[in-house]
Short mmCIF file of C-alpha atoms in Angstrom, two decimals:
data_model
loop_
_atom_site.label_atom_id
_atom_site.label_comp_id
_atom_site.label_asym_id
_atom_site.label_seq_id
_atom_site.Cartn_x
_atom_site.Cartn_y
_atom_site.Cartn_z
CA MET A 1 -6.41 22.55 139.86
CA MET A 2 -8.18 19.07 138.62
CA THR A 3 -6.83 15.73 139.31
CA VAL A 4 -8.65 12.83 137.32
CA VAL A 5 -8.65 9.34 138.39
CA GLY A 6 -10.49 7.05 136.10
CA ASN A 7 -13.58 8.78 135.36
CA ASN A 8 -13.63 10.70 138.94
CA ALA A 9 -12.45 14.26 139.01
CA LEU A 10 -10.99 15.64 142.23
CA ILE A 11 -11.01 19.63 142.19
CA CYS A 12 -8.99 21.44 144.64
CA ARG A 13 -9.02 25.18 145.37
CA PRO A 14 -5.48 26.27 146.29
CA GLN A 15 -4.90 28.98 149.21
CA SER A 16 -2.58 30.92 146.89
CA GLU A 17 -0.64 30.40 143.74
CA SER A 18 2.67 29.87 145.86
CA CYS A 19 0.87 26.32 147.26
CA CYS A 20 1.38 24.55 143.79
CA ALA A 21 4.93 23.38 144.63
CA SER A 22 5.63 20.19 145.60
CA MET A 23 2.60 18.06 145.90
CA LYS A 24 3.12 14.52 145.00
CA LEU A 25 0.63 11.98 143.71
CA GLY A 26 2.36 8.67 142.79
CA VAL A 27 5.02 9.52 140.64
CA LEU A 28 3.52 12.75 139.40
CA LYS A 29 4.20 15.76 141.33
CA LEU A 30 1.14 18.07 141.98
CA PRO A 31 1.01 21.50 144.07
CA ALA A 32 0.10 20.99 147.75
CA CYS A 33 -3.48 22.27 148.50
CA ASN A 34 -5.41 22.39 151.33
CA CYS A 35 -8.63 20.56 150.60
CA LYS A 36 -10.73 17.91 152.20
CA ALA A 37 -9.53 14.72 150.34
CA LYS A 38 -9.39 12.27 152.65
CA SER A 39 -13.22 11.18 152.35
CA LEU A 40 -11.85 10.25 148.37
CA GLY A 41 -9.32 7.93 149.74
CA PHE A 42 -6.22 10.81 149.77
CA ASN A 43 -4.16 11.63 152.74
CA ILE A 44 -2.34 14.87 152.48
CA THR A 45 0.74 15.25 155.06
CA GLY A 46 2.95 17.83 154.49
CA THR A 47 3.80 18.28 150.86
CA GLU A 48 3.37 14.51 150.24
CA VAL A 49 -0.14 12.77 148.96
CA LYS A 50 -0.47 9.34 149.28
CA THR A 51 -3.38 7.50 148.44
CA THR A 52 -5.04 4.13 148.93
CA PHE A 53 -7.58 4.79 146.25
CA TYR A 54 -7.19 2.50 143.14
CA ARG A 55 -9.66 2.41 140.30
CA LEU A 56 -9.40 -0.20 137.34
CA VAL A 57 -9.64 0.95 133.74
CA ARG A 58 -11.84 -1.05 131.95
CA LYS A 59 -11.46 -3.90 133.66
CA THR A 60 -13.25 -7.10 133.09
CA GLU A 61 -13.70 -10.13 135.24
CA THR A 62 -14.29 -13.78 134.48
CA SER A 63 -15.20 -16.49 137.35
CA ARG A 64 -13.43 -19.80 137.64
CA THR A 65 -13.84 -22.61 140.14
CA VAL A 66 -10.52 -24.13 141.39
CA HIS A 67 -10.13 -26.80 144.07
CA ILE A 68 -7.61 -26.06 146.89
CA ASN A 69 -6.92 -28.67 149.28
CA GLY A 70 -9.57 -30.82 148.18
CA LYS A 71 -12.25 -27.88 148.27
CA SER A 72 -13.92 -25.83 145.90
CA ALA A 73 -13.55 -21.97 146.02
CA SER A 74 -14.45 -19.25 143.48
CA SER A 75 -11.81 -17.35 141.80
CA HIS A 76 -11.89 -14.01 139.82
CA GLN A 77 -9.40 -13.34 137.28
CA PRO A 78 -8.96 -10.32 135.44
CA GLY A 79 -8.80 -10.19 131.62
CA TYR A 80 -8.38 -7.76 128.76
CA ASN A 81 -9.15 -8.07 125.13
CA SER A 82 -6.56 -6.31 122.59
CA ASN A 83 -8.78 -2.95 122.84
CA ASP A 84 -8.43 -2.67 126.44
CA GLU A 85 -5.96 -0.41 128.13
CA ILE A 86 -4.46 -1.88 131.44
CA SER A 87 -3.97 0.34 134.15
CA ALA A 88 -1.06 0.46 136.01
CA ASN A 89 -3.06 0.53 139.28
CA ASP A 90 -4.31 -2.96 138.68
CA PHE A 91 -3.06 -5.00 141.57
CA SER A 92 -5.59 -7.16 141.76
CA GLY A 93 -2.90 -10.20 141.04
CA PHE A 94 -1.21 -9.28 144.30
CA SER A 95 -4.28 -8.96 146.48
CA GLY A 96 -4.04 -12.90 147.44
CA LYS A 97 -8.04 -13.06 146.50
CA SER A 98 -7.41 -14.05 143.08
CA ILE A 99 -6.47 -17.70 142.22
CA PRO A 100 -5.37 -18.73 138.72
CA LEU A 101 -6.29 -21.96 137.35
CA THR A 102 -2.86 -24.07 137.22
CA SER A 103 -2.16 -27.34 134.66
CA THR A 104 0.56 -29.73 134.42
CA ASN A 105 2.25 -30.31 131.26
CA GLY A 106 4.73 -32.80 130.76
CA ASN A 107 6.88 -32.53 133.87
CA SER A 108 5.84 -28.81 134.27
CA THR A 109 3.29 -28.48 136.86
CA ASN A 110 1.50 -25.61 138.85
CA ILE A 111 1.89 -23.45 135.60
CA VAL A 112 -0.75 -21.05 134.09
CA TRP A 113 -0.86 -19.95 130.46
CA HIS A 114 -0.90 -15.98 130.58
CA LYS A 115 -2.87 -14.49 127.64
CA CYS A 116 -0.81 -11.62 126.16
CA SER A 117 -2.62 -8.45 125.34
CA VAL A 118 -1.11 -8.07 121.78
CA GLU A 119 -2.43 -11.23 119.81
CA LYS A 120 -0.93 -13.15 117.12
CA SER A 121 -3.43 -11.04 114.33
CA ASP A 122 -2.28 -7.98 115.68
CA ARG A 123 1.47 -8.73 114.91
CA GLN A 124 0.72 -9.83 111.67
CA GLU A 125 -1.68 -6.59 110.71
CA LEU A 126 1.89 -4.76 112.04
CA LEU A 127 3.95 -6.91 109.55
CA GLN A 128 1.71 -7.02 106.88
CA GLN A 129 2.42 -11.10 106.26
CA ARG A 130 0.68 -14.09 107.90
CA GLY A 131 3.05 -16.14 109.96
CA CYS A 132 3.78 -19.69 109.18
CA VAL A 133 6.69 -21.88 109.29
CA ILE A 134 8.18 -23.32 105.79
CA TRP A 135 9.71 -26.62 106.65
CA ILE A 136 12.43 -27.56 104.11
CA THR A 137 13.32 -31.36 104.51
CA GLY A 138 15.21 -33.86 102.36
CA LEU A 139 18.71 -35.92 102.15
CA SER A 140 22.01 -34.44 103.39
CA GLY A 141 23.35 -32.64 100.41
CA SER A 142 19.84 -31.85 98.54
CA GLY A 143 20.34 -28.06 99.12
CA LYS A 144 18.09 -27.35 101.67
CA SER A 145 20.22 -24.64 103.23
CA THR A 146 20.83 -23.06 99.91
CA VAL A 147 17.46 -22.85 99.30
CA ALA A 148 16.52 -21.58 102.31
CA ARG A 149 19.10 -18.74 102.37
CA ALA A 150 17.80 -17.79 99.05
CA LEU A 151 14.10 -17.96 100.10
CA GLY A 152 14.92 -15.50 102.90
CA ARG A 153 16.78 -13.32 100.33
CA GLY A 154 13.81 -13.20 98.12
CA LEU A 155 11.28 -12.60 101.02
CA HIS A 156 13.28 -9.93 102.49
CA ALA A 157 13.48 -8.01 99.39
CA ARG A 158 9.51 -8.08 99.21
CA GLY A 159 9.85 -6.41 102.48
CA LYS A 160 8.62 -9.39 104.45
CA LEU A 161 10.46 -10.65 108.03
CA THR A 162 11.63 -13.98 107.88
CA TYR A 163 14.04 -16.37 109.98
CA ILE A 164 15.74 -19.37 109.26
CA LEU A 165 16.15 -22.59 111.73
CA ASP A 166 19.01 -24.31 110.04
CA GLY A 167 19.36 -27.74 111.50
CA ASP A 168 23.42 -27.46 111.69
CA ASN A 169 23.29 -23.91 113.43
CA VAL A 170 20.44 -24.86 116.31
CA ARG A 171 22.84 -27.64 117.08
CA HIS A 172 25.55 -25.20 117.87
CA GLY A 173 23.40 -23.69 120.87
CA LEU A 174 19.73 -25.01 121.49
CA ASN A 175 20.28 -28.57 120.92
CA ARG A 176 24.15 -28.94 121.55
CA ASP A 177 23.33 -31.54 124.05
CA LEU A 178 21.52 -33.74 121.38
CA SER A 179 23.24 -36.52 119.44
CA PHE A 180 22.15 -38.27 115.95
CA ALA A 181 20.89 -41.27 117.76
CA ALA A 182 16.83 -41.58 116.85
CA GLU A 183 15.49 -40.60 120.31
CA ASP A 184 18.05 -37.43 120.18
CA ARG A 185 16.76 -36.80 116.87
CA ALA A 186 13.25 -36.82 117.67
CA GLU A 187 13.86 -34.63 120.67
CA ASN A 188 15.72 -32.04 118.12
CA ILE A 189 12.82 -32.52 115.92
CA ARG A 190 10.40 -31.36 119.00
CA ARG A 191 12.24 -28.32 119.94
CA ILE A 192 13.04 -26.74 116.45
CA GLY A 193 9.11 -27.13 116.12
CA GLU A 194 8.43 -25.37 119.46
CA VAL A 195 10.73 -22.29 118.50
CA ALA A 196 9.21 -22.40 114.85
CA LYS A 197 5.94 -22.29 116.69
CA LEU A 198 6.57 -18.89 118.73
CA PHE A 199 8.04 -17.38 115.39
CA VAL A 200 4.55 -18.01 113.86
CA ASP A 201 2.84 -16.77 116.78
CA ALA A 202 5.03 -13.60 116.62
CA GLY A 203 3.67 -13.17 112.61
CA VAL A 204 7.28 -14.10 111.59
CA ILE A 205 7.69 -16.69 108.43
CA CYS A 206 9.82 -19.13 109.70
CA ILE A 207 12.35 -21.19 107.54
CA ALA A 208 13.08 -24.59 109.21
CA SER A 209 15.83 -26.24 107.00
CA LEU A 210 16.79 -29.82 108.32
CA ILE A 211 17.09 -33.26 107.38
CA SER A 212 14.14 -34.33 109.81
CA PRO A 213 14.11 -37.93 108.33
CA TYR A 214 11.48 -39.34 110.37
CA ARG A 215 7.81 -38.73 109.21
CA GLU A 216 6.17 -39.02 112.64
CA GLU A 217 8.10 -36.02 114.04
CA ARG A 218 7.56 -33.70 111.13
CA ASP A 219 3.58 -34.72 111.32
CA SER A 220 3.56 -34.08 115.18
CA CYS A 221 5.35 -30.58 114.37
CA ARG A 222 2.48 -30.15 111.98
CA ALA A 223 -0.54 -30.94 114.07
CA SER A 224 1.30 -28.61 116.94
CA LEU A 225 0.32 -25.50 114.70
CA PRO A 226 -3.16 -24.30 113.21
CA GLU A 227 -4.41 -25.60 110.10
CA GLY A 228 -2.27 -23.78 107.22
CA ASP A 229 0.56 -22.83 109.47
CA PHE A 230 2.87 -25.56 108.35
CA ILE A 231 4.26 -25.75 104.90
CA GLU A 232 6.20 -28.77 104.15
CA VAL A 233 8.79 -28.49 101.49
CA LEU A 234 10.20 -31.53 100.21
CA MET A 235 13.97 -31.34 98.09
CA ASP A 236 13.17 -34.27 95.84
CA VAL A 237 16.80 -35.09 95.28
CA PRO A 238 18.19 -38.49 94.26
CA LEU A 239 20.64 -40.10 97.13
CA HIS A 240 23.00 -40.81 94.04
CA VAL A 241 22.78 -37.26 93.48
CA CYS A 242 23.42 -36.00 97.04
CA GLU A 243 26.22 -38.43 97.46
CA ALA A 244 28.04 -37.49 94.15
CA ARG A 245 27.81 -33.54 95.73
CA ASP A 246 28.68 -34.43 99.39
CA PRO A 247 29.36 -31.00 100.53
CA LYS A 248 30.49 -31.76 104.03
CA GLY A 249 32.12 -35.24 103.09
CA LEU A 250 29.81 -36.88 105.46
CA TYR A 251 28.82 -39.77 103.00
CA LYS A 252 32.11 -40.61 102.53
CA LEU A 253 32.81 -40.70 106.39
CA ALA A 254 29.62 -42.66 106.61
CA ARG A 255 30.66 -45.18 103.58
CA ALA A 256 33.70 -45.83 105.47
CA GLY A 257 31.59 -46.49 108.79
CA LYS A 258 33.13 -43.38 110.48
CA ILE A 259 29.57 -41.89 111.04
CA LYS A 260 26.91 -44.07 112.44
CA GLY A 261 23.18 -43.51 111.94
CA PHE A 262 23.27 -41.34 108.70
CA SER A 263 20.43 -40.84 106.74
CA GLY A 264 20.04 -42.32 103.38
CA ILE A 265 22.85 -44.74 104.37
CA ASP A 266 22.65 -46.73 107.10
CA ASP A 267 19.61 -44.95 108.64
CA PRO A 268 16.47 -44.48 106.78
CA TYR A 269 15.02 -41.24 105.11
CA GLU A 270 11.30 -41.16 105.21
CA PRO A 271 10.19 -38.72 102.66
CA PRO A 272 6.55 -36.68 102.86
CA LEU A 273 3.72 -38.21 101.47
CA LYS A 274 1.51 -35.01 101.16
CA SER A 275 3.89 -31.96 101.51
CA GLU A 276 2.55 -28.89 100.10
CA ILE A 277 5.56 -28.15 97.86
CA VAL A 278 8.11 -30.60 96.19
CA LEU A 279 11.35 -29.32 94.43
CA ARG A 280 12.74 -31.43 92.05
CA GLN A 281 15.50 -31.66 88.97
CA ASN A 282 14.15 -30.38 85.78
CA GLN A 283 14.62 -32.92 83.41
CA GLY A 284 17.87 -34.02 84.90
CA LEU A 285 18.86 -30.75 85.55
CA CYS A 286 18.96 -28.80 88.79
CA ASP A 287 17.29 -25.78 88.88
CA SER A 288 19.16 -22.63 90.69
CA PRO A 289 18.31 -22.26 94.30
CA ASN A 290 16.46 -18.60 93.20
CA ASP A 291 14.25 -20.81 91.11
CA PHE A 292 13.38 -23.15 93.86
CA ALA A 293 12.68 -19.90 96.00
CA ASP A 294 10.54 -18.36 93.58
CA VAL A 295 8.55 -21.46 93.57
CA VAL A 296 7.95 -20.89 97.58
CA ILE A 297 7.34 -17.69 96.99
CA SER A 298 4.98 -17.45 94.38
CA TYR A 299 3.00 -20.32 96.81
CA LEU A 300 2.85 -18.21 99.89
CA ASP A 301 1.65 -15.08 97.40
CA LYS A 302 -1.35 -17.31 95.86
CA ASN A 303 -2.43 -18.42 99.10
CA GLY A 304 -2.25 -15.03 101.04
CA TYR A 305 0.86 -15.44 103.22
CA LEU A 306 2.25 -12.24 102.02
CA LYS A 307 -0.51 -9.97 103.30
CA ALA A 308 -2.37 -9.42 106.46
#
């Protein structure tokens, strides 16, 4: 019988065929045999084989210097690229000798960024698309959610994976603790931007549909993503058209003073200055949601988002 560990082979000759019954190495049951294995780190007791011999598979080491109690110390951190195999026996993170470099971000302290073994490019190759966020902004009643749904259906029909982050839907869960005051609106956009960023990293085409009235917050979301991963779509529909539609009855309540801080009424809406796509009325007539969705899909196709 031969047992291979890493690049090393341990060859044992059983005394008889009946001895191959119950030797256990890790979780693999192997036959017990009478051989000299202690020199290789194996200890056979009865029918149990225990080993303290761990060999890392294709392990690479990187060195860092960290400061502990004011003193510098050398730290070794194992790393793997996307082509490496990670051994189940790699216990170096529990040895006490490896000290990761911690950082502070906002109110979070002593945190470490853990690099994934599967990269964004790997996921995009699997999905055959480029992850991006399509940020649809505009006044209430401009048709953002309707276009987002049409866009999701159109991309799904082409075999592309999407997810819609609708402003109202997100406020049912993740952002239900936020009001419509200016500071809470800014936090609402920040959180949605961070979630969209995760979807983009996953290789998903994320469709964010929300008023997002302030230019600064939208630009901040753009800045947090790699160049080209943020596609801003303006629903350029005049206020009087949106108010005439009033699908939720919100304009009527805002005009009556029952809703405060409503975008376009008593709170400003700042349209984008350089959005990638502008969807507007054609000669005074509103295009259908599917027509608007086709405009966005054409942009994605032309710029290589619909292939890896």
